[in-house]
mmCIF file with all atom_site columns, N, CA and C in Angstrom:
data_model
loop_
_atom_site.group_PDB
_atom_site.id
_atom_site.type_symbol
_atom_site.label_atom_id
_atom_site.label_alt_id
_atom_site.label_comp_id
_atom_site.label_asym_id
_atom_site.label_entity_id
_atom_site.label_seq_id
_atom_site.pdbx_PDB_ins_code
_atom_site.Cartn_x
_atom_site.Cartn_y
_atom_site.Cartn_z
_atom_site.occupancy
_atom_site.B_iso_or_equiv
_atom_site.pdbx_formal_charge
_atom_site.auth_seq_id
_atom_site.auth_comp_id
_atom_site.auth_asym_id
_atom_site.auth_atom_id
_atom_site.pdbx_PDB_model_num
ATOM 1   N N  . ILE A 1 1  ? 127.295 59.207 134.773 1.00 0.00 ? 1  ILE A N  1
ATOM 2   C CA . ILE A 1 1  ? 128.628 58.619 134.771 1.00 0.00 ? 1  ILE A CA 1
ATOM 3   C C  . ILE A 1 1  ? 129.430 59.286 133.662 1.00 0.00 ? 1  ILE A C  1
ATOM 4   N N  . GLY A 1 2  ? 130.598 59.789 133.981 1.00 0.00 ? 2  GLY A N  1
ATOM 5   C CA . GLY A 1 2  ? 131.488 60.384 132.987 1.00 0.00 ? 2  GLY A CA 1
ATOM 6   C C  . GLY A 1 2  ? 132.530 59.375 132.548 1.00 0.00 ? 2  GLY A C  1
ATOM 7   N N  . VAL A 1 3  ? 132.934 59.476 131.328 1.00 0.00 ? 3  VAL A N  1
ATOM 8   C CA . VAL A 1 3  ? 133.996 58.618 130.814 1.00 0.00 ? 3  VAL A CA 1
ATOM 9   C C  . VAL A 1 3  ? 135.202 59.501 130.561 1.00 0.00 ? 3  VAL A C  1
ATOM 10  N N  . TYR A 1 4  ? 136.297 59.181 131.172 1.00 0.00 ? 4  TYR A N  1
ATOM 11  C CA . TYR A 1 4  ? 137.499 59.990 131.042 1.00 0.00 ? 4  TYR A CA 1
ATOM 12  C C  . TYR A 1 4  ? 138.572 59.206 130.297 1.00 0.00 ? 4  TYR A C  1
ATOM 13  N N  . VAL A 1 5  ? 139.320 59.902 129.501 1.00 0.00 ? 5  VAL A N  1
ATOM 14  C CA . VAL A 1 5  ? 140.367 59.276 128.712 1.00 0.00 ? 5  VAL A CA 1
ATOM 15  C C  . VAL A 1 5  ? 141.621 59.165 129.557 1.00 0.00 ? 5  VAL A C  1
ATOM 16  N N  . GLU A 1 6  ? 142.201 57.972 129.596 1.00 0.00 ? 6  GLU A N  1
ATOM 17  C CA . GLU A 1 6  ? 143.435 57.771 130.333 1.00 0.00 ? 6  GLU A CA 1
ATOM 18  C C  . GLU A 1 6  ? 144.505 58.687 129.757 1.00 0.00 ? 6  GLU A C  1
ATOM 19  N N  . GLY A 1 7  ? 145.175 59.413 130.616 1.00 0.00 ? 7  GLY A N  1
ATOM 20  C CA . GLY A 1 7  ? 146.217 60.310 130.158 1.00 0.00 ? 7  GLY A CA 1
ATOM 21  C C  . GLY A 1 7  ? 145.703 61.690 129.816 1.00 0.00 ? 7  GLY A C  1
ATOM 22  N N  . GLY A 1 8  ? 144.385 61.856 129.784 1.00 0.00 ? 8  GLY A N  1
ATOM 23  C CA . GLY A 1 8  ? 143.813 63.174 129.519 1.00 0.00 ? 8  GLY A CA 1
ATOM 24  C C  . GLY A 1 8  ? 144.011 64.062 130.739 1.00 0.00 ? 8  GLY A C  1
ATOM 25  N N  . SER A 1 9  ? 143.967 65.351 130.531 1.00 0.00 ? 9  SER A N  1
ATOM 26  C CA . SER A 1 9  ? 144.117 66.259 131.656 1.00 0.00 ? 9  SER A CA 1
ATOM 27  C C  . SER A 1 9  ? 142.929 67.207 131.678 1.00 0.00 ? 9  SER A C  1
ATOM 28  N N  . GLU A 1 10 ? 142.471 67.528 132.871 1.00 0.00 ? 10 GLU A N  1
ATOM 29  C CA . GLU A 1 10 ? 141.336 68.423 133.018 1.00 0.00 ? 10 GLU A CA 1
ATOM 30  C C  . GLU A 1 10 ? 141.701 69.811 132.510 1.00 0.00 ? 10 GLU A C  1
ATOM 31  N N  . THR A 1 11 ? 140.776 70.431 131.784 1.00 0.00 ? 11 THR A N  1
ATOM 32  C CA . THR A 1 11 ? 140.938 71.781 131.271 1.00 0.00 ? 11 THR A CA 1
ATOM 33  C C  . THR A 1 11 ? 139.801 72.622 131.811 1.00 0.00 ? 11 THR A C  1
ATOM 34  N N  . THR A 1 12 ? 140.099 73.823 132.309 1.00 0.00 ? 12 THR A N  1
ATOM 35  C CA . THR A 1 12 ? 139.047 74.700 132.806 1.00 0.00 ? 12 THR A CA 1
ATOM 36  C C  . THR A 1 12 ? 138.829 75.850 131.834 1.00 0.00 ? 12 THR A C  1
ATOM 37  N N  . LYS A 1 13 ? 137.573 76.285 131.734 1.00 0.00 ? 13 LYS A N  1
ATOM 38  C CA . LYS A 1 13 ? 137.189 77.397 130.857 1.00 0.00 ? 13 LYS A CA 1
ATOM 39  C C  . LYS A 1 13 ? 136.309 78.357 131.635 1.00 0.00 ? 13 LYS A C  1
ATOM 40  N N  . SER A 1 14 ? 136.540 79.666 131.418 1.00 0.00 ? 14 SER A N  1
ATOM 41  C CA . SER A 1 14 ? 135.714 80.698 132.032 1.00 0.00 ? 14 SER A CA 1
ATOM 42  C C  . SER A 1 14 ? 135.948 82.002 131.283 1.00 0.00 ? 14 SER A C  1
ATOM 43  N N  . GLY A 1 15 ? 135.096 82.995 131.537 1.00 0.00 ? 15 GLY A N  1
ATOM 44  C CA . GLY A 1 15 ? 135.297 84.313 130.959 1.00 0.00 ? 15 GLY A CA 1
ATOM 45  C C  . GLY A 1 15 ? 134.909 84.409 129.502 1.00 0.00 ? 15 GLY A C  1
ATOM 46  N N  . THR A 1 16 ? 135.665 85.205 128.735 1.00 0.00 ? 16 THR A N  1
ATOM 47  C CA . THR A 1 16 ? 135.357 85.468 127.331 1.00 0.00 ? 16 THR A CA 1
ATOM 48  C C  . THR A 1 16 ? 136.299 84.702 126.420 1.00 0.00 ? 16 THR A C  1
ATOM 49  N N  . ILE A 1 17 ? 135.716 84.065 125.419 1.00 0.00 ? 17 ILE A N  1
ATOM 50  C CA . ILE A 1 17 ? 136.492 83.388 124.365 1.00 0.00 ? 17 ILE A CA 1
ATOM 51  C C  . ILE A 1 17 ? 136.202 84.158 123.087 1.00 0.00 ? 17 ILE A C  1
ATOM 52  N N  . SER A 1 18 ? 137.225 84.808 122.525 1.00 0.00 ? 18 SER A N  1
ATOM 53  C CA . SER A 1 18 ? 137.015 85.637 121.332 1.00 0.00 ? 18 SER A CA 1
ATOM 54  C C  . SER A 1 18 ? 137.807 85.148 120.124 1.00 0.00 ? 18 SER A C  1
ATOM 55  N N  . ALA A 1 19 ? 138.486 84.016 120.271 1.00 0.00 ? 19 ALA A N  1
ATOM 56  C CA . ALA A 1 19 ? 139.206 83.405 119.150 1.00 0.00 ? 19 ALA A CA 1
ATOM 57  C C  . ALA A 1 19 ? 138.778 81.945 119.060 1.00 0.00 ? 19 ALA A C  1
ATOM 58  N N  . SER A 1 20 ? 138.728 81.432 117.847 1.00 0.00 ? 20 SER A N  1
ATOM 59  C CA . SER A 1 20 ? 138.315 80.035 117.644 1.00 0.00 ? 20 SER A CA 1
ATOM 60  C C  . SER A 1 20 ? 139.268 79.082 118.339 1.00 0.00 ? 20 SER A C  1
ATOM 61  N N  . GLU A 1 21 ? 138.721 77.983 118.839 1.00 0.00 ? 21 GLU A N  1
ATOM 62  C CA . GLU A 1 21 ? 139.549 76.946 119.462 1.00 0.00 ? 21 GLU A CA 1
ATOM 63  C C  . GLU A 1 21 ? 138.859 75.602 119.350 1.00 0.00 ? 21 GLU A C  1
ATOM 64  N N  . THR A 1 22 ? 139.661 74.553 119.492 1.00 0.00 ? 22 THR A N  1
ATOM 65  C CA . THR A 1 22 ? 139.156 73.185 119.463 1.00 0.00 ? 22 THR A CA 1
ATOM 66  C C  . THR A 1 22 ? 139.397 72.558 120.820 1.00 0.00 ? 22 THR A C  1
ATOM 67  N N  . TRP A 1 23 ? 138.345 71.968 121.380 1.00 0.00 ? 23 TRP A N  1
ATOM 68  C CA . TRP A 1 23 ? 138.469 71.241 122.635 1.00 0.00 ? 23 TRP A CA 1
ATOM 69  C C  . TRP A 1 23 ? 138.725 69.788 122.268 1.00 0.00 ? 23 TRP A C  1
ATOM 70  N N  . THR A 1 24 ? 139.907 69.285 122.637 1.00 0.00 ? 24 THR A N  1
ATOM 71  C CA . THR A 1 24 ? 140.354 67.965 122.199 1.00 0.00 ? 24 THR A CA 1
ATOM 72  C C  . THR A 1 24 ? 140.146 66.903 123.276 1.00 0.00 ? 24 THR A C  1
ATOM 73  N N  . LEU A 1 25 ? 140.217 65.665 122.830 1.00 0.00 ? 25 LEU A N  1
ATOM 74  C CA . LEU A 1 25 ? 140.082 64.532 123.743 1.00 0.00 ? 25 LEU A CA 1
ATOM 75  C C  . LEU A 1 25 ? 141.181 64.552 124.804 1.00 0.00 ? 25 LEU A C  1
ATOM 76  N N  . GLU A 1 26 ? 142.361 65.011 124.421 1.00 0.00 ? 26 GLU A N  1
ATOM 77  C CA . GLU A 1 26 ? 143.474 65.080 125.375 1.00 0.00 ? 26 GLU A CA 1
ATOM 78  C C  . GLU A 1 26 ? 143.220 66.092 126.489 1.00 0.00 ? 26 GLU A C  1
ATOM 79  N N  . GLN A 1 27 ? 142.353 67.081 126.241 1.00 0.00 ? 27 GLN A N  1
ATOM 80  C CA . GLN A 1 27 ? 142.024 68.101 127.236 1.00 0.00 ? 27 GLN A CA 1
ATOM 81  C C  . GLN A 1 27 ? 140.837 67.702 128.105 1.00 0.00 ? 27 GLN A C  1
ATOM 82  N N  . SER A 1 28 ? 140.171 66.624 127.765 1.00 0.00 ? 28 SER A N  1
ATOM 83  C CA . SER A 1 28 ? 138.953 66.197 128.428 1.00 0.00 ? 28 SER A CA 1
ATOM 84  C C  . SER A 1 28 ? 139.240 65.687 129.834 1.00 0.00 ? 28 SER A C  1
ATOM 85  N N  . PRO A 1 29 ? 138.389 65.985 130.802 1.00 0.00 ? 29 PRO A N  1
ATOM 86  C CA . PRO A 1 29 ? 137.154 66.744 130.672 1.00 0.00 ? 29 PRO A CA 1
ATOM 87  C C  . PRO A 1 29 ? 137.414 68.254 130.629 1.00 0.00 ? 29 PRO A C  1
ATOM 88  N N  . VAL A 1 30 ? 136.539 68.977 129.944 1.00 0.00 ? 30 VAL A N  1
ATOM 89  C CA . VAL A 1 30 ? 136.569 70.437 129.928 1.00 0.00 ? 30 VAL A CA 1
ATOM 90  C C  . VAL A 1 30 ? 135.550 70.890 130.977 1.00 0.00 ? 30 VAL A C  1
ATOM 91  N N  . VAL A 1 31 ? 136.029 71.589 131.984 1.00 0.00 ? 31 VAL A N  1
ATOM 92  C CA . VAL A 1 31 ? 135.173 72.008 133.094 1.00 0.00 ? 31 VAL A CA 1
ATOM 93  C C  . VAL A 1 31 ? 134.922 73.510 132.981 1.00 0.00 ? 31 VAL A C  1
ATOM 94  N N  . ILE A 1 32 ? 133.652 73.875 132.835 1.00 0.00 ? 32 ILE A N  1
ATOM 95  C CA . ILE A 1 32 ? 133.269 75.282 132.764 1.00 0.00 ? 32 ILE A CA 1
ATOM 96  C C  . ILE A 1 32 ? 133.080 75.758 134.198 1.00 0.00 ? 32 ILE A C  1
ATOM 97  N N  . THR A 1 33 ? 133.996 76.632 134.656 1.00 0.00 ? 33 THR A N  1
ATOM 98  C CA . THR A 1 33 ? 134.021 77.034 136.061 1.00 0.00 ? 33 THR A CA 1
ATOM 99  C C  . THR A 1 33 ? 133.211 78.294 136.360 1.00 0.00 ? 33 THR A C  1
ATOM 100 N N  . SER A 1 34 ? 132.871 79.060 135.330 1.00 0.00 ? 34 SER A N  1
ATOM 101 C CA . SER A 1 34 ? 131.991 80.218 135.480 1.00 0.00 ? 34 SER A CA 1
ATOM 102 C C  . SER A 1 34 ? 131.352 80.476 134.126 1.00 0.00 ? 34 SER A C  1
ATOM 103 N N  . ASN A 1 35 ? 130.429 81.417 134.065 1.00 0.00 ? 35 ASN A N  1
ATOM 104 C CA . ASN A 1 35 ? 129.757 81.701 132.806 1.00 0.00 ? 35 ASN A CA 1
ATOM 105 C C  . ASN A 1 35 ? 130.770 82.071 131.727 1.00 0.00 ? 35 ASN A C  1
ATOM 106 N N  . ILE A 1 36 ? 130.466 81.693 130.492 1.00 0.00 ? 36 ILE A N  1
ATOM 107 C CA . ILE A 1 36 ? 131.355 81.939 129.356 1.00 0.00 ? 36 ILE A CA 1
ATOM 108 C C  . ILE A 1 36 ? 130.626 82.796 128.331 1.00 0.00 ? 36 ILE A C  1
ATOM 109 N N  . THR A 1 37 ? 131.356 83.731 127.725 1.00 0.00 ? 37 THR A N  1
ATOM 110 C CA . THR A 1 37 ? 130.856 84.491 126.587 1.00 0.00 ? 37 THR A CA 1
ATOM 111 C C  . THR A 1 37 ? 131.744 84.148 125.399 1.00 0.00 ? 37 THR A C  1
ATOM 112 N N  . ILE A 1 38 ? 131.123 83.717 124.313 1.00 0.00 ? 38 ILE A N  1
ATOM 113 C CA . ILE A 1 38 ? 131.845 83.412 123.070 1.00 0.00 ? 38 ILE A CA 1
ATOM 114 C C  . ILE A 1 38 ? 131.456 84.504 122.079 1.00 0.00 ? 38 ILE A C  1
ATOM 115 N N  . SER A 1 39 ? 132.451 85.220 121.556 1.00 0.00 ? 39 SER A N  1
ATOM 116 C CA . SER A 1 39 ? 132.133 86.373 120.709 1.00 0.00 ? 39 SER A CA 1
ATOM 117 C C  . SER A 1 39 ? 133.154 86.536 119.587 1.00 0.00 ? 39 SER A C  1
ATOM 118 N N  . GLY A 1 40 ? 132.959 87.570 118.782 1.00 0.00 ? 40 GLY A N  1
ATOM 119 C CA . GLY A 1 40 ? 133.919 87.941 117.759 1.00 0.00 ? 40 GLY A CA 1
ATOM 120 C C  . GLY A 1 40 ? 134.045 86.952 116.623 1.00 0.00 ? 40 GLY A C  1
ATOM 121 N N  . GLY A 1 41 ? 132.976 86.198 116.355 1.00 0.00 ? 41 GLY A N  1
ATOM 122 C CA . GLY A 1 41 ? 133.036 85.214 115.276 1.00 0.00 ? 41 GLY A CA 1
ATOM 123 C C  . GLY A 1 41 ? 133.759 83.932 115.652 1.00 0.00 ? 41 GLY A C  1
ATOM 124 N N  . ALA A 1 42 ? 134.051 83.745 116.925 1.00 0.00 ? 42 ALA A N  1
ATOM 125 C CA . ALA A 1 42 ? 134.770 82.549 117.377 1.00 0.00 ? 42 ALA A CA 1
ATOM 126 C C  . ALA A 1 42 ? 133.935 81.291 117.154 1.00 0.00 ? 42 ALA A C  1
ATOM 127 N N  . VAL A 1 43 ? 134.623 80.202 116.842 1.00 0.00 ? 43 VAL A N  1
ATOM 128 C CA . VAL A 1 43 ? 134.005 78.894 116.690 1.00 0.00 ? 43 VAL A CA 1
ATOM 129 C C  . VAL A 1 43 ? 134.664 77.960 117.693 1.00 0.00 ? 43 VAL A C  1
ATOM 130 N N  . ILE A 1 44 ? 133.862 77.323 118.537 1.00 0.00 ? 44 ILE A N  1
ATOM 131 C CA . ILE A 1 44 ? 134.359 76.313 119.465 1.00 0.00 ? 44 ILE A CA 1
ATOM 132 C C  . ILE A 1 44 ? 134.028 74.960 118.848 1.00 0.00 ? 44 ILE A C  1
ATOM 133 N N  . SER A 1 45 ? 135.057 74.201 118.496 1.00 0.00 ? 45 SER A N  1
ATOM 134 C CA . SER A 1 45 ? 134.876 72.860 117.938 1.00 0.00 ? 45 SER A CA 1
ATOM 135 C C  . SER A 1 45 ? 135.185 71.855 119.031 1.00 0.00 ? 45 SER A C  1
ATOM 136 N N  . ILE A 1 46 ? 134.269 70.909 119.232 1.00 0.00 ? 46 ILE A N  1
ATOM 137 C CA . ILE A 1 46 ? 134.427 69.903 120.290 1.00 0.00 ? 46 ILE A CA 1
ATOM 138 C C  . ILE A 1 46 ? 134.596 68.546 119.635 1.00 0.00 ? 46 ILE A C  1
ATOM 139 N N  . GLU A 1 47 ? 135.763 67.918 119.859 1.00 0.00 ? 47 GLU A N  1
ATOM 140 C CA . GLU A 1 47 ? 136.049 66.611 119.261 1.00 0.00 ? 47 GLU A CA 1
ATOM 141 C C  . GLU A 1 47 ? 135.163 65.527 119.865 1.00 0.00 ? 47 GLU A C  1
ATOM 142 N N  . PRO A 1 48 ? 134.943 64.446 119.102 1.00 0.00 ? 48 PRO A N  1
ATOM 143 C CA . PRO A 1 48 ? 134.164 63.316 119.626 1.00 0.00 ? 48 PRO A CA 1
ATOM 144 C C  . PRO A 1 48 ? 134.782 62.772 120.913 1.00 0.00 ? 48 PRO A C  1
ATOM 145 N N  . GLY A 1 49 ? 133.931 62.456 121.884 1.00 0.00 ? 49 GLY A N  1
ATOM 146 C CA . GLY A 1 49 ? 134.384 61.848 123.130 1.00 0.00 ? 49 GLY A CA 1
ATOM 147 C C  . GLY A 1 49 ? 134.756 62.829 124.221 1.00 0.00 ? 49 GLY A C  1
ATOM 148 N N  . VAL A 1 50 ? 134.819 64.123 123.908 1.00 0.00 ? 50 VAL A N  1
ATOM 149 C CA . VAL A 1 50 ? 135.169 65.120 124.921 1.00 0.00 ? 50 VAL A CA 1
ATOM 150 C C  . VAL A 1 50 ? 134.003 65.273 125.904 1.00 0.00 ? 50 VAL A C  1
ATOM 151 N N  . VAL A 1 51 ? 134.318 65.245 127.186 1.00 0.00 ? 51 VAL A N  1
ATOM 152 C CA . VAL A 1 51 ? 133.322 65.442 128.233 1.00 0.00 ? 51 VAL A CA 1
ATOM 153 C C  . VAL A 1 51 ? 133.380 66.905 128.652 1.00 0.00 ? 51 VAL A C  1
ATOM 154 N N  . VAL A 1 52 ? 132.221 67.595 128.614 1.00 0.00 ? 52 VAL A N  1
ATOM 155 C CA . VAL A 1 52 ? 132.129 68.992 129.041 1.00 0.00 ? 52 VAL A CA 1
ATOM 156 C C  . VAL A 1 52 ? 131.271 69.020 130.300 1.00 0.00 ? 52 VAL A C  1
ATOM 157 N N  . LEU A 1 53 ? 131.817 69.582 131.378 1.00 0.00 ? 53 LEU A N  1
ATOM 158 C CA . LEU A 1 53 ? 131.130 69.624 132.665 1.00 0.00 ? 53 LEU A CA 1
ATOM 159 C C  . LEU A 1 53 ? 130.948 71.067 133.115 1.00 0.00 ? 53 LEU A C  1
ATOM 160 N N  . GLY A 1 54 ? 129.869 71.328 133.804 1.00 0.00 ? 54 GLY A N  1
ATOM 161 C CA . GLY A 1 54 ? 129.631 72.650 134.379 1.00 0.00 ? 54 GLY A CA 1
ATOM 162 C C  . GLY A 1 54 ? 128.233 72.684 134.941 1.00 0.00 ? 54 GLY A C  1
ATOM 163 N N  . GLU A 1 55 ? 128.106 73.017 136.197 1.00 0.00 ? 55 GLU A N  1
ATOM 164 C CA . GLU A 1 55 ? 126.801 73.024 136.841 1.00 0.00 ? 55 GLU A CA 1
ATOM 165 C C  . GLU A 1 55 ? 126.301 74.456 136.972 1.00 0.00 ? 55 GLU A C  1
ATOM 166 N N  . ASN A 1 56 ? 125.072 74.692 136.518 1.00 0.00 ? 56 ASN A N  1
ATOM 167 C CA . ASN A 1 56 ? 124.445 76.013 136.600 1.00 0.00 ? 56 ASN A CA 1
ATOM 168 C C  . ASN A 1 56 ? 125.296 77.099 135.955 1.00 0.00 ? 56 ASN A C  1
ATOM 169 N N  . ARG A 1 57 ? 125.796 76.825 134.747 1.00 0.00 ? 57 ARG A N  1
ATOM 170 C CA . ARG A 1 57 ? 126.627 77.781 134.007 1.00 0.00 ? 57 ARG A CA 1
ATOM 171 C C  . ARG A 1 57 ? 125.921 78.194 132.733 1.00 0.00 ? 57 ARG A C  1
ATOM 172 N N  . GLN A 1 58 ? 126.190 79.410 132.268 1.00 0.00 ? 58 GLN A N  1
ATOM 173 C CA . GLN A 1 58 ? 125.628 79.905 131.020 1.00 0.00 ? 58 GLN A CA 1
ATOM 174 C C  . GLN A 1 58 ? 126.729 80.048 129.985 1.00 0.00 ? 58 GLN A C  1
ATOM 175 N N  . ILE A 1 59 ? 126.369 79.781 128.729 1.00 0.00 ? 59 ILE A N  1
ATOM 176 C CA . ILE A 1 59 ? 127.245 80.082 127.611 1.00 0.00 ? 59 ILE A CA 1
ATOM 177 C C  . ILE A 1 59 ? 126.502 81.103 126.767 1.00 0.00 ? 59 ILE A C  1
ATOM 178 N N  . ASN A 1 60 ? 126.999 82.328 126.762 1.00 0.00 ? 60 ASN A N  1
ATOM 179 C CA . ASN A 1 60 ? 126.406 83.421 125.991 1.00 0.00 ? 60 ASN A CA 1
ATOM 180 C C  . ASN A 1 60 ? 127.165 83.541 124.684 1.00 0.00 ? 60 ASN A C  1
ATOM 181 N N  . MET A 1 61 ? 126.430 83.636 123.580 1.00 0.00 ? 61 MET A N  1
ATOM 182 C CA . MET A 1 61 ? 127.072 83.682 122.271 1.00 0.00 ? 61 MET A CA 1
ATOM 183 C C  . MET A 1 61 ? 126.637 84.921 121.508 1.00 0.00 ? 61 MET A C  1
ATOM 184 N N  . ALA A 1 62 ? 127.602 85.626 120.913 1.00 0.00 ? 62 ALA A N  1
ATOM 185 C CA . ALA A 1 62 ? 127.337 86.784 120.071 1.00 0.00 ? 62 ALA A CA 1
ATOM 186 C C  . ALA A 1 62 ? 128.190 86.647 118.818 1.00 0.00 ? 62 ALA A C  1
ATOM 187 N N  . ASN A 1 63 ? 127.539 86.389 117.675 1.00 0.00 ? 63 ASN A N  1
ATOM 188 C CA . ASN A 1 63 ? 128.266 86.203 116.421 1.00 0.00 ? 63 ASN A CA 1
ATOM 189 C C  . ASN A 1 63 ? 129.302 85.086 116.573 1.00 0.00 ? 63 ASN A C  1
ATOM 190 N N  . ALA A 1 64 ? 128.877 83.947 117.117 1.00 0.00 ? 64 ALA A N  1
ATOM 191 C CA . ALA A 1 64 ? 129.765 82.822 117.394 1.00 0.00 ? 64 ALA A CA 1
ATOM 192 C C  . ALA A 1 64 ? 128.988 81.521 117.212 1.00 0.00 ? 64 ALA A C  1
ATOM 193 N N  . ARG A 1 65 ? 129.712 80.391 117.269 1.00 0.00 ? 65 ARG A N  1
ATOM 194 C CA . ARG A 1 65 ? 128.998 79.115 117.205 1.00 0.00 ? 65 ARG A CA 1
ATOM 195 C C  . ARG A 1 65 ? 129.814 78.014 117.876 1.00 0.00 ? 65 ARG A C  1
ATOM 196 N N  . ILE A 1 66 ? 129.103 76.946 118.218 1.00 0.00 ? 66 ILE A N  1
ATOM 197 C CA . ILE A 1 66 ? 129.716 75.740 118.791 1.00 0.00 ? 66 ILE A CA 1
ATOM 198 C C  . ILE A 1 66 ? 129.450 74.606 117.833 1.00 0.00 ? 66 ILE A C  1
ATOM 199 N N  . GLU A 1 67 ? 130.500 73.852 117.502 1.00 0.00 ? 67 GLU A N  1
ATOM 200 C CA . GLU A 1 67 ? 130.383 72.706 116.612 1.00 0.00 ? 67 GLU A CA 1
ATOM 201 C C  . GLU A 1 67 ? 130.773 71.438 117.366 1.00 0.00 ? 67 GLU A C  1
ATOM 202 N N  . ALA A 1 68 ? 129.876 70.478 117.401 1.00 0.00 ? 68 ALA A N  1
ATOM 203 C CA . ALA A 1 68 ? 130.204 69.164 117.961 1.00 0.00 ? 68 ALA A CA 1
ATOM 204 C C  . ALA A 1 68 ? 130.606 68.284 116.782 1.00 0.00 ? 68 ALA A C  1
ATOM 205 N N  . LEU A 1 69 ? 131.882 67.942 116.712 1.00 0.00 ? 69 LEU A N  1
ATOM 206 C CA . LEU A 1 69 ? 132.406 67.181 115.589 1.00 0.00 ? 69 LEU A CA 1
ATOM 207 C C  . LEU A 1 69 ? 132.032 65.719 115.715 1.00 0.00 ? 69 LEU A C  1
ATOM 208 N N  . SER A 1 70 ? 131.775 65.061 114.598 1.00 0.00 ? 70 SER A N  1
ATOM 209 C CA . SER A 1 70 ? 131.393 63.642 114.626 1.00 0.00 ? 70 SER A CA 1
ATOM 210 C C  . SER A 1 70 ? 132.589 62.771 114.266 1.00 0.00 ? 70 SER A C  1
ATOM 211 N N  . SER A 1 71 ? 132.480 61.528 114.682 1.00 0.00 ? 71 SER A N  1
ATOM 212 C CA . SER A 1 71 ? 133.507 60.547 114.382 1.00 0.00 ? 71 SER A CA 1
ATOM 213 C C  . SER A 1 71 ? 133.170 59.864 113.061 1.00 0.00 ? 71 SER A C  1
ATOM 214 N N  . SER A 1 72 ? 134.176 59.480 112.314 1.00 0.00 ? 72 SER A N  1
ATOM 215 C CA . SER A 1 72 ? 133.942 58.779 111.050 1.00 0.00 ? 72 SER A CA 1
ATOM 216 C C  . SER A 1 72 ? 133.693 57.291 111.263 1.00 0.00 ? 72 SER A C  1
ATOM 217 N N  . GLU A 1 73 ? 133.800 56.849 112.508 1.00 0.00 ? 73 GLU A N  1
ATOM 218 C CA . GLU A 1 73 ? 133.602 55.427 112.829 1.00 0.00 ? 73 GLU A CA 1
ATOM 219 C C  . GLU A 1 73 ? 132.151 55.115 113.058 1.00 0.00 ? 73 GLU A C  1
#
């Protein structure tokens, strides 16, 4: 069961991400539509509550990282 934020809009991700970005609750759910490569020192920060969806997808990382941010509550 997915939990979606009222007023949020679906965001799709695919291809290469070479600059840092934050996936926000307002963008949730984030749907990975094809394999993703994260490179060039990019950092993907995922805010608390963001739903990330993608079936049979790969996330390839080269000199990059993913951060799942925590809530202070």
